[in-house]
PDB file of C-alpha atoms and ligand atoms in Angstrom:
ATOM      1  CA  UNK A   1      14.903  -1.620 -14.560  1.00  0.00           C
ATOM      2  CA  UNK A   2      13.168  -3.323 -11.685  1.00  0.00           C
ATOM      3  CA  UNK A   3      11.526  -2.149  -8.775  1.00  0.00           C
ATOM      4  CA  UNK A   4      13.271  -3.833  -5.906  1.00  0.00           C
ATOM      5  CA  UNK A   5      12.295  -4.204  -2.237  1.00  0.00           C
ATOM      6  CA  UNK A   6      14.654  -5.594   0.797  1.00  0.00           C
ATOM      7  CA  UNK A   7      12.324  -6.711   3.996  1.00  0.00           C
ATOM      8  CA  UNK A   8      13.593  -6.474   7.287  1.00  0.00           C
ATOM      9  CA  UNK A   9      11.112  -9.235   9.377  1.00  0.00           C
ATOM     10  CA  UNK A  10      11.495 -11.989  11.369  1.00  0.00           C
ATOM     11  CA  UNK A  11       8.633 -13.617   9.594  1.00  0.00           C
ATOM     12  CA  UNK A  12       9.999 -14.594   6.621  1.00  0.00           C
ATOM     13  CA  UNK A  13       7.337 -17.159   5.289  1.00  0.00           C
ATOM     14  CA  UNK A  14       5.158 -14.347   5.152  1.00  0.00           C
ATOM     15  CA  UNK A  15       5.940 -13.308   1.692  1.00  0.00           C
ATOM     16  CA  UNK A  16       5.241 -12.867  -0.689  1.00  0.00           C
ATOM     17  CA  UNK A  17       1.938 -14.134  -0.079  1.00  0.00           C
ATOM     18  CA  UNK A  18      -0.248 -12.348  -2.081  1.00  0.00           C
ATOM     19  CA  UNK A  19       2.110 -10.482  -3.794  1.00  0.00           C
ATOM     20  CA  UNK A  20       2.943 -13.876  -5.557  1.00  0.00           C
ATOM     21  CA  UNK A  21      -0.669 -13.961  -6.831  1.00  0.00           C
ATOM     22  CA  UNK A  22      -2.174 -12.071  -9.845  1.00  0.00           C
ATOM     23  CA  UNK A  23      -0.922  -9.258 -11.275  1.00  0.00           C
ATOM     24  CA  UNK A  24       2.013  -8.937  -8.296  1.00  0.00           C
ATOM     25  CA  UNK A  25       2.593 -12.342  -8.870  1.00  0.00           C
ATOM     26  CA  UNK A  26       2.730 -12.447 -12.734  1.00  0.00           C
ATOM     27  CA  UNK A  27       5.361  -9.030 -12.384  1.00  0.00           C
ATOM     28  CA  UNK A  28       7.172 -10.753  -9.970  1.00  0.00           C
ATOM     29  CA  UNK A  29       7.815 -13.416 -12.475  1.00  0.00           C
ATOM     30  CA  UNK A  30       8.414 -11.698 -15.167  1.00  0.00           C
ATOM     31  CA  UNK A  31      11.021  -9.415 -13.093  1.00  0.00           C
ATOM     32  CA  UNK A  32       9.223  -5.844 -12.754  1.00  0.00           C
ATOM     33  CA  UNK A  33       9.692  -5.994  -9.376  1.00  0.00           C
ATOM     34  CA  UNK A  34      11.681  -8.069  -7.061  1.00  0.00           C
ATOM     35  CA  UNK A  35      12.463  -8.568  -3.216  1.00  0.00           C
ATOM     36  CA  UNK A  36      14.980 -10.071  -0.756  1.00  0.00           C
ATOM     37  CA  UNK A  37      14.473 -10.910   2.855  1.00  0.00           C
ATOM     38  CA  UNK A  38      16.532 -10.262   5.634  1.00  0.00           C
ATOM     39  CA  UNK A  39      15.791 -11.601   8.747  1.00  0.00           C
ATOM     40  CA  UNK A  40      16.917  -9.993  11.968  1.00  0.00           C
ATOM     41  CA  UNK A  41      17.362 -13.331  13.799  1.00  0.00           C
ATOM     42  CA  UNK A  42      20.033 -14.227  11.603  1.00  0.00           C
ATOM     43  CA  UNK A  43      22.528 -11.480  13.167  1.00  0.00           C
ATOM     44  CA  UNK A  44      21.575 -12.665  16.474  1.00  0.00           C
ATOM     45  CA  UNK A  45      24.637 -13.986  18.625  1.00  0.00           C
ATOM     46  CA  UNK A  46      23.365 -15.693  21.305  1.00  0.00           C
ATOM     47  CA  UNK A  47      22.546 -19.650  20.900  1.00  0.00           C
ATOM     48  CA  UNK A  48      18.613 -18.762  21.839  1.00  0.00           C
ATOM     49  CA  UNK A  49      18.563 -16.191  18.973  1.00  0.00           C
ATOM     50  CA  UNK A  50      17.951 -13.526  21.146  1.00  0.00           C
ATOM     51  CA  UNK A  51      16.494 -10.179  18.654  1.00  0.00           C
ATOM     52  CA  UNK A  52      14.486  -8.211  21.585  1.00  0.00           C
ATOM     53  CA  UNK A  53      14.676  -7.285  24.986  1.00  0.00           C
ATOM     54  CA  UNK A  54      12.644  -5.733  27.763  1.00  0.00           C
ATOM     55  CA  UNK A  55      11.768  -2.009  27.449  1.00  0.00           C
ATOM     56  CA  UNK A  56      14.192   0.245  29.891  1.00  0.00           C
ATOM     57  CA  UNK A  57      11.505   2.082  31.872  1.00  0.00           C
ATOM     58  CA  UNK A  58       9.305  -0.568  32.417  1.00  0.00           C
ATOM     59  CA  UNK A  59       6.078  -1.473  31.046  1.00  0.00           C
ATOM     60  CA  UNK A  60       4.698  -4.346  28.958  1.00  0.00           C
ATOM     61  CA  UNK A  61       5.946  -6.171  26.005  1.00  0.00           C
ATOM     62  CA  UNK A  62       9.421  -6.577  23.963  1.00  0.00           C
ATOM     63  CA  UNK A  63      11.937  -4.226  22.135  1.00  0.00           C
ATOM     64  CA  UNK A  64      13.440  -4.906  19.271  1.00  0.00           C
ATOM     65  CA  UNK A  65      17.511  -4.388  19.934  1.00  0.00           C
ATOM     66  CA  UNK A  66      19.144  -2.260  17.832  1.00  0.00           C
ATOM     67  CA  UNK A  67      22.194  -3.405  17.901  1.00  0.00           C
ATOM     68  CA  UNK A  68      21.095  -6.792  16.454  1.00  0.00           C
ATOM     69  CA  UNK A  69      18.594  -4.359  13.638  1.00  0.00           C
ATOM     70  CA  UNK A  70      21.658  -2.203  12.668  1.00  0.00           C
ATOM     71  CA  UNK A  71      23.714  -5.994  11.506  1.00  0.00           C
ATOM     72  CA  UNK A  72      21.069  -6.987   9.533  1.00  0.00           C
ATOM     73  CA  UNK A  73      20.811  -3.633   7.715  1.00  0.00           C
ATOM     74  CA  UNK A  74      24.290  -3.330   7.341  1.00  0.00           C
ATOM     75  CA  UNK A  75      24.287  -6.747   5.291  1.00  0.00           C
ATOM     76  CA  UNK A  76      21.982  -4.877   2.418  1.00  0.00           C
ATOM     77  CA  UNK A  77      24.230  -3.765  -0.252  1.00  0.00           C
ATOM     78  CA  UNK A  78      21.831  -0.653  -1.754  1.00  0.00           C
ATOM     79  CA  UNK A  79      18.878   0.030   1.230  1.00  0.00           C
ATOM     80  CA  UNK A  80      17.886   3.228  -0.891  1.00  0.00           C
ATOM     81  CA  UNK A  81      14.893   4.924   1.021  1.00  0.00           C
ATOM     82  CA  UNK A  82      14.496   3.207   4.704  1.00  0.00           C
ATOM     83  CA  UNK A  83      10.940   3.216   6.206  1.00  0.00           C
ATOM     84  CA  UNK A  84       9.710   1.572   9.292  1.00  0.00           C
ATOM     85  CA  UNK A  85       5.862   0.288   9.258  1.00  0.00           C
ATOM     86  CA  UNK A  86       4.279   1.834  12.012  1.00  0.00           C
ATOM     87  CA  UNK A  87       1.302   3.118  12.838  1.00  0.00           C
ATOM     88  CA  UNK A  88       2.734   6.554  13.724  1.00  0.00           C
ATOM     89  CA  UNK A  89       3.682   7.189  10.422  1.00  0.00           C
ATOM     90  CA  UNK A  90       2.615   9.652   7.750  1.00  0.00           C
ATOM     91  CA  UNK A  91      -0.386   7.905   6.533  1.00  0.00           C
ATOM     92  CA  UNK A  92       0.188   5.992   3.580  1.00  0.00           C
ATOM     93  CA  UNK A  93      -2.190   7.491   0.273  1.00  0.00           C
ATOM     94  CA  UNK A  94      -1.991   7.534  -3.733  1.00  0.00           C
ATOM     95  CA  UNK A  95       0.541  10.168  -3.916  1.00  0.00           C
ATOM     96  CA  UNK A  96       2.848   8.454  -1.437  1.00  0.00           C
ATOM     97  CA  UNK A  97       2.302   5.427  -3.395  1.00  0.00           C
ATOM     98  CA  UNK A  98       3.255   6.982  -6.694  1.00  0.00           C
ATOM     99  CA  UNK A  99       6.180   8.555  -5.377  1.00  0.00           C
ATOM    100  CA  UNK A 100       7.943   5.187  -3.748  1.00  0.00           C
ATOM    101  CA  UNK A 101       6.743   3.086  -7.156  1.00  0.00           C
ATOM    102  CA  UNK A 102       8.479   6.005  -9.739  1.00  0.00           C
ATOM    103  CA  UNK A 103      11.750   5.805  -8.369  1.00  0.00           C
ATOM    104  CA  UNK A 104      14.375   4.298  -9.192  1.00  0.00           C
ATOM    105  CA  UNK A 105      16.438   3.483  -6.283  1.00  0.00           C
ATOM    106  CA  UNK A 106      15.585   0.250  -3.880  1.00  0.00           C
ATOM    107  CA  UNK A 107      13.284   0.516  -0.714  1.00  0.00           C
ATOM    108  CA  UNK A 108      13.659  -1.077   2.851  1.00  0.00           C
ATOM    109  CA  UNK A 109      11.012  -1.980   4.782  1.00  0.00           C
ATOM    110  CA  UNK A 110      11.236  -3.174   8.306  1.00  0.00           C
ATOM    111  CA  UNK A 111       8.247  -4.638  10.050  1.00  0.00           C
ATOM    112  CA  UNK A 112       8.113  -4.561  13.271  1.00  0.00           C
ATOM    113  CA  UNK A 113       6.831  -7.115  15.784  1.00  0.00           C
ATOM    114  CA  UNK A 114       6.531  -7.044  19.997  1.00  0.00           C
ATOM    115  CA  UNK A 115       5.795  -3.006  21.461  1.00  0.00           C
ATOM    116  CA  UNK A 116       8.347  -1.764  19.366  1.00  0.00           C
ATOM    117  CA  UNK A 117      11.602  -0.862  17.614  1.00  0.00           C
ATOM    118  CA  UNK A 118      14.603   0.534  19.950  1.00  0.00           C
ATOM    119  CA  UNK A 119      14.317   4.463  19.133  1.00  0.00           C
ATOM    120  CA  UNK A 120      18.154   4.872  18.451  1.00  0.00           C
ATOM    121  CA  UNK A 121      18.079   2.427  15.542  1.00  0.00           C
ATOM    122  CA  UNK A 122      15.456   4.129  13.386  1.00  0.00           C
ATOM    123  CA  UNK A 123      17.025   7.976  14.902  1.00  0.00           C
ATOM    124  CA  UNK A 124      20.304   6.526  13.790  1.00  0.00           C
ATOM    125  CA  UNK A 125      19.509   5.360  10.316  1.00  0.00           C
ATOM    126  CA  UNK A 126      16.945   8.366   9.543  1.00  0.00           C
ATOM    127  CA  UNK A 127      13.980   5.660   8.803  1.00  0.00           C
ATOM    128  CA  UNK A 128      10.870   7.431   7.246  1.00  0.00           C
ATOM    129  CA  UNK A 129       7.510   5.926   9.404  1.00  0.00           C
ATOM    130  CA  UNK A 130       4.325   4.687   7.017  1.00  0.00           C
ATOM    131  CA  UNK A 131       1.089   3.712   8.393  1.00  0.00           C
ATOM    132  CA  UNK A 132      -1.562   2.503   6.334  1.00  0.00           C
ATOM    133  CA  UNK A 133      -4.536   3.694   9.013  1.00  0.00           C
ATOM    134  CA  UNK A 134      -5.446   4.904  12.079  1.00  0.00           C
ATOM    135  CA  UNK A 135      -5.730   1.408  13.542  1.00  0.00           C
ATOM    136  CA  UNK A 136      -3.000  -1.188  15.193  1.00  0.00           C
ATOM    137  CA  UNK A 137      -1.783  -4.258  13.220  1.00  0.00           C
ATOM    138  CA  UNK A 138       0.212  -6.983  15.457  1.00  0.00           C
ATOM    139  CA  UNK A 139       2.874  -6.497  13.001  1.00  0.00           C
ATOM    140  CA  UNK A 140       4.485  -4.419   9.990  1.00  0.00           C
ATOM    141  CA  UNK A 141       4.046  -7.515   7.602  1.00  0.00           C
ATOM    142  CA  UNK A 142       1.027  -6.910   6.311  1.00  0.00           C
ATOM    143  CA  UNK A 143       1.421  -3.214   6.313  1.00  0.00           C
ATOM    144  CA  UNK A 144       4.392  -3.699   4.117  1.00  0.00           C
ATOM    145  CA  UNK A 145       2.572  -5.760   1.739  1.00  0.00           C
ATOM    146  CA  UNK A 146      -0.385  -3.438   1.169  1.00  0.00           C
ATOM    147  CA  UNK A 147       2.193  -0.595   0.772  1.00  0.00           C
ATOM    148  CA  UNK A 148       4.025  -2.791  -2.027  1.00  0.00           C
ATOM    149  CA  UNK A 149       0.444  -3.835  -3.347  1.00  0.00           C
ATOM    150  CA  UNK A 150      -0.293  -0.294  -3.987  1.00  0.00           C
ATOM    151  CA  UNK A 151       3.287   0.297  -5.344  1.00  0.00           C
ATOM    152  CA  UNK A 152       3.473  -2.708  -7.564  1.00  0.00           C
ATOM    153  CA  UNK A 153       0.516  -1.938  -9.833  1.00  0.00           C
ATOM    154  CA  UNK A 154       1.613   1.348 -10.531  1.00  0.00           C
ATOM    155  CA  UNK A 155       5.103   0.360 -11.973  1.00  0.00           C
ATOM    156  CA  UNK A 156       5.144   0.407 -15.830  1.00  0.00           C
ATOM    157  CA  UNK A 157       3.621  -2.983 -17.980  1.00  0.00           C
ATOM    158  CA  UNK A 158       2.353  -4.138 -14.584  1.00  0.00           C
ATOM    159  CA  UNK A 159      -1.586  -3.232 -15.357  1.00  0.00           C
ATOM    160  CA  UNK A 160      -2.816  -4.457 -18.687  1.00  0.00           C
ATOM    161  CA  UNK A 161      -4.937  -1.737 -19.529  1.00  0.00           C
ATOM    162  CA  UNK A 162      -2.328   1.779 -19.174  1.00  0.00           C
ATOM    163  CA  UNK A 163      -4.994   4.027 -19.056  1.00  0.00           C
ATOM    164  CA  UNK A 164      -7.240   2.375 -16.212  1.00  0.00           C
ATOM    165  CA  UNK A 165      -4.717   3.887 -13.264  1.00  0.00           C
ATOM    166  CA  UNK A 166      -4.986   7.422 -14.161  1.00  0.00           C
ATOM    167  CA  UNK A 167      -9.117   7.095 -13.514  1.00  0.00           C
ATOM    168  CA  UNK A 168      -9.835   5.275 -10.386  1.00  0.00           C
ATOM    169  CA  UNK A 169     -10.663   6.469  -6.947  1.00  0.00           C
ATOM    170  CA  UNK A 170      -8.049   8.858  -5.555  1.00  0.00           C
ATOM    171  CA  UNK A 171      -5.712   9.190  -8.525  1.00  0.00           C
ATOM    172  CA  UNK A 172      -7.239  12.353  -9.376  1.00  0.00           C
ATOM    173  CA  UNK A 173      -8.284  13.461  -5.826  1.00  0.00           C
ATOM    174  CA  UNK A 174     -11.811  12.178  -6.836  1.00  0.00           C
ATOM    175  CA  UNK A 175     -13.434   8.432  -5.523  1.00  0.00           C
ATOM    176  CA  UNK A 176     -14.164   6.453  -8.878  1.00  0.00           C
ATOM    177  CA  UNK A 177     -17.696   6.176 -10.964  1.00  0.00           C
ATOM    178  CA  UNK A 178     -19.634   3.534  -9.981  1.00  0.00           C
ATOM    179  CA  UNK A 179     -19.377   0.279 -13.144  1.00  0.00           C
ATOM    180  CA  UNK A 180     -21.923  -1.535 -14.844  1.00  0.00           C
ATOM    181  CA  UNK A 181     -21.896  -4.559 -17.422  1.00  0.00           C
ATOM    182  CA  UNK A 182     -24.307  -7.208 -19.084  1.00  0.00           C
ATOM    183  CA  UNK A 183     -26.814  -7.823 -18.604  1.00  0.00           C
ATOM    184  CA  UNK A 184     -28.551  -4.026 -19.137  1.00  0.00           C
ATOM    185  CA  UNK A 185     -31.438  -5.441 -17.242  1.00  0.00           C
ATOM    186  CA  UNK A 186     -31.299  -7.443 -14.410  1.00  0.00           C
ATOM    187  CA  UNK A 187     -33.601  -9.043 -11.600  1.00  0.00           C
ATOM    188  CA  UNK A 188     -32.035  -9.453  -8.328  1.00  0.00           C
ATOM    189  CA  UNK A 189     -33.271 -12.519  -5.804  1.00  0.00           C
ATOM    190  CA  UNK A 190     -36.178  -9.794  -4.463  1.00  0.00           C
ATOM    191  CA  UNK A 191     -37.760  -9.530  -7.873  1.00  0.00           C
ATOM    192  CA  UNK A 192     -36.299  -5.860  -8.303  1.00  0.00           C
ATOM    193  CA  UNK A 193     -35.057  -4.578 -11.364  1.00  0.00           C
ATOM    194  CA  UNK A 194     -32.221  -2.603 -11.939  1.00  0.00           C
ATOM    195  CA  UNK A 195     -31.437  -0.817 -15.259  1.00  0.00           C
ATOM    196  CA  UNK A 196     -28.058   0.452 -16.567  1.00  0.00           C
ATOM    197  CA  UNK A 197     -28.255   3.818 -16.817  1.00  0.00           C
ATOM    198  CA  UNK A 198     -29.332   4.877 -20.326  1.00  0.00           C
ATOM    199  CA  UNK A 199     -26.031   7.377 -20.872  1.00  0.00           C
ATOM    200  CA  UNK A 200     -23.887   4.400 -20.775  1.00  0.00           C
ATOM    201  CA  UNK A 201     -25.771   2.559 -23.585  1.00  0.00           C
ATOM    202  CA  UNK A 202     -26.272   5.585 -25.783  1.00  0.00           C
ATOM    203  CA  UNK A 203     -23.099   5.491 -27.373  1.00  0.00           C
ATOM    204  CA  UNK A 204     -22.056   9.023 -26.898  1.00  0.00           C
ATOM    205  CA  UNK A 205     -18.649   9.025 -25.479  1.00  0.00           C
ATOM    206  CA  UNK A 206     -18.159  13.519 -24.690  1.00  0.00           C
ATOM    207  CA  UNK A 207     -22.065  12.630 -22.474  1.00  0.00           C
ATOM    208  CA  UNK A 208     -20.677   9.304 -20.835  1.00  0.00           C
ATOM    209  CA  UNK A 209     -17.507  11.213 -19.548  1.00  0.00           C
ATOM    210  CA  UNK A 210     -19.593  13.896 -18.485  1.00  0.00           C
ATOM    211  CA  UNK A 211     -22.063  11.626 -16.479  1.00  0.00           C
ATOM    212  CA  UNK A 212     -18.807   9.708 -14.798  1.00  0.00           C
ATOM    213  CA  UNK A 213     -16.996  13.198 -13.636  1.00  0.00           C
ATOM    214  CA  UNK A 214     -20.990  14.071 -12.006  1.00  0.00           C
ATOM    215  CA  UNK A 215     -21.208  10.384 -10.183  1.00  0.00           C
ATOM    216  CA  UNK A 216     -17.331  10.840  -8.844  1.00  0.00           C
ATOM    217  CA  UNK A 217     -17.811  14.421  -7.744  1.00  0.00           C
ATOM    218  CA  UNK A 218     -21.463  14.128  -5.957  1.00  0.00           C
ATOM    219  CA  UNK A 219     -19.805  10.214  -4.017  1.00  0.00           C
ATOM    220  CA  UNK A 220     -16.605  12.476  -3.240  1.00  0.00           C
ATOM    221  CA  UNK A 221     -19.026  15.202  -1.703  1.00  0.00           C
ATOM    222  CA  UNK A 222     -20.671  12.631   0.021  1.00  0.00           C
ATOM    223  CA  UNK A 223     -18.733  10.163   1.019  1.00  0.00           C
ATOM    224  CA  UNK A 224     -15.140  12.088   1.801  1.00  0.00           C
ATOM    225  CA  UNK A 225     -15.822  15.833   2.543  1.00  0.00           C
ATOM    226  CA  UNK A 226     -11.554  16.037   3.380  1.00  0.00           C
ATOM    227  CA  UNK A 227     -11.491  14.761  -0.365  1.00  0.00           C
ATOM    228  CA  UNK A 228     -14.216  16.780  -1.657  1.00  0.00           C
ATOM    229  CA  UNK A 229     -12.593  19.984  -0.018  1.00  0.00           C
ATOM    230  CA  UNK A 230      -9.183  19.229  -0.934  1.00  0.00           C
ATOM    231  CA  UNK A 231     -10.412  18.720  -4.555  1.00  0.00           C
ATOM    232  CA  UNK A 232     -12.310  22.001  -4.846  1.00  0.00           C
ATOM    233  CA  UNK A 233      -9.429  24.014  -3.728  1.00  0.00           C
ATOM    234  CA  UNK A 234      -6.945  22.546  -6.318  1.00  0.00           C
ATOM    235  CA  UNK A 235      -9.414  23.478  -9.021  1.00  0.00           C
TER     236      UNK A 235
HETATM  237  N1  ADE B 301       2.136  -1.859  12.260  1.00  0.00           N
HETATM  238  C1  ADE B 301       1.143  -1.982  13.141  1.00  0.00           C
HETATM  239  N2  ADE B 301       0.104  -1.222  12.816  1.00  0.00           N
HETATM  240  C2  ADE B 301       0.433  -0.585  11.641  1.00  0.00           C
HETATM  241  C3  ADE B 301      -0.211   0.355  10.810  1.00  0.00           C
HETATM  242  N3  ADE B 301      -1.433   0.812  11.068  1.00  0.00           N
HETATM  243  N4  ADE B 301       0.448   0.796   9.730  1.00  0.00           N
HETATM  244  C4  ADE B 301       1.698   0.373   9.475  1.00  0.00           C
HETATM  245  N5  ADE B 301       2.348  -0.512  10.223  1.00  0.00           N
HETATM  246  C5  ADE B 301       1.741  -0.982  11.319  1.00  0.00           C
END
């Protein structure tokens, strides 16, 4: 069973970019996951190609018509879950990220471009809104490629090693132990030396796990007090 994702954008050279590197790239080949673009400015009617107009009300920028949006989605045989890239969404997070990659029916993602999307198509077609942060892309593209990033990895025989997903930062509410590897002992360019700690060297696995849990609870604590609070009350 594959993992597939229809994109609604008018930038269709966009992908997969980096999704077609790596371990994306290598899934995408081997046919974990798969996508198929749709591009708005096909449906258009006009000889110009016409896909926005201006905002009723006034103001500044371009509107995406929905008229032009509802075509286009129309065309996809199985949409599954529909959800606009925006950055008034829910805020995209591991859980979120689990929950689109485990199931089996298709996505649709529509990026957005200009000031907006006309209201009645997403009201119309009960779109779910993701953002990936409090901060304002130029367009959904690369939002929708993060959001897949984060989906991709998670879907089975896509990461080599099984067990790395279940310990790194936020899978288990905690921000991941810091690594080390060869040399033990190393000199940096300012003639300081930095040691591995000696836990990690000695060999005994129940102290190394021990030492891991300490380093991800006291960066959690420090780093992400929402996190660290979260993570004591679920205990
Ligand atoms: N489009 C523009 N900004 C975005 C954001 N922060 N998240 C998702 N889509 C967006």
């Amino acid at each position: 069973m594959s993992w597939h994702v229809n994109i609604l954008t008018l930038f269709p050279e966009m992908f997969p970019s980096m999704l077609g590197q790596s371990l994306a790239g290598k899934a995408l080949e081997r046919g974990d996951w798969s996508y198929t673009i749709i591009n708005p400015r096909d449906f258009a009617e006009d000889k110009h190609k016409t896909v926005d107009d201006t905002p009723f009300g006034g103001g500044a920028g371009m509107v995406l018509r929905a008229d032009i949006l509802e075509k286009a989605l129309l065309s996809i045989k199985s949409p599954g879950r529909k959800i606009y890239l925006s950055p008034r969404g829910q805020v995209l997070n591991q859980q979120l990220a689990v929950n689109l990659a485990e199931r089996s029916e298709p996505i649709t993602l529509l990026c957005g471009r200009y000031e907006g999307i006309d209201q009645r198509f997403l009201d119309a077609h009960d779109f779910e809104e993701i953002s990936i942060g409090d901060y304002v892309l130029s367009g959904g593209e690369p939002a929708a490629q993060i959001l897949m990033d984060a989906c991709i990895r998670l879907l089975p025989g896509v990461m080599g090693n099984d067990e790395t997903a279940g310990e790194e930062s936020h899978s288990d509410g905690l921000l991941e132990y810091p690594h080390y590897t060869r040399p033990a002992e190393w000199t940096d360019c300012y003639n300081q030396t930095h040691i591995v700690p000696d836990v990690l060297r000695s060999g005994h696995h129940a102290n190394v796990e021990k030492w891991r849990k300490k380093q991800a609870e006291d960066l959690t604590q420090l780093r992400r007090p929402d996190m660290w609070e979260n993570y004591k009350k679920e205990r």
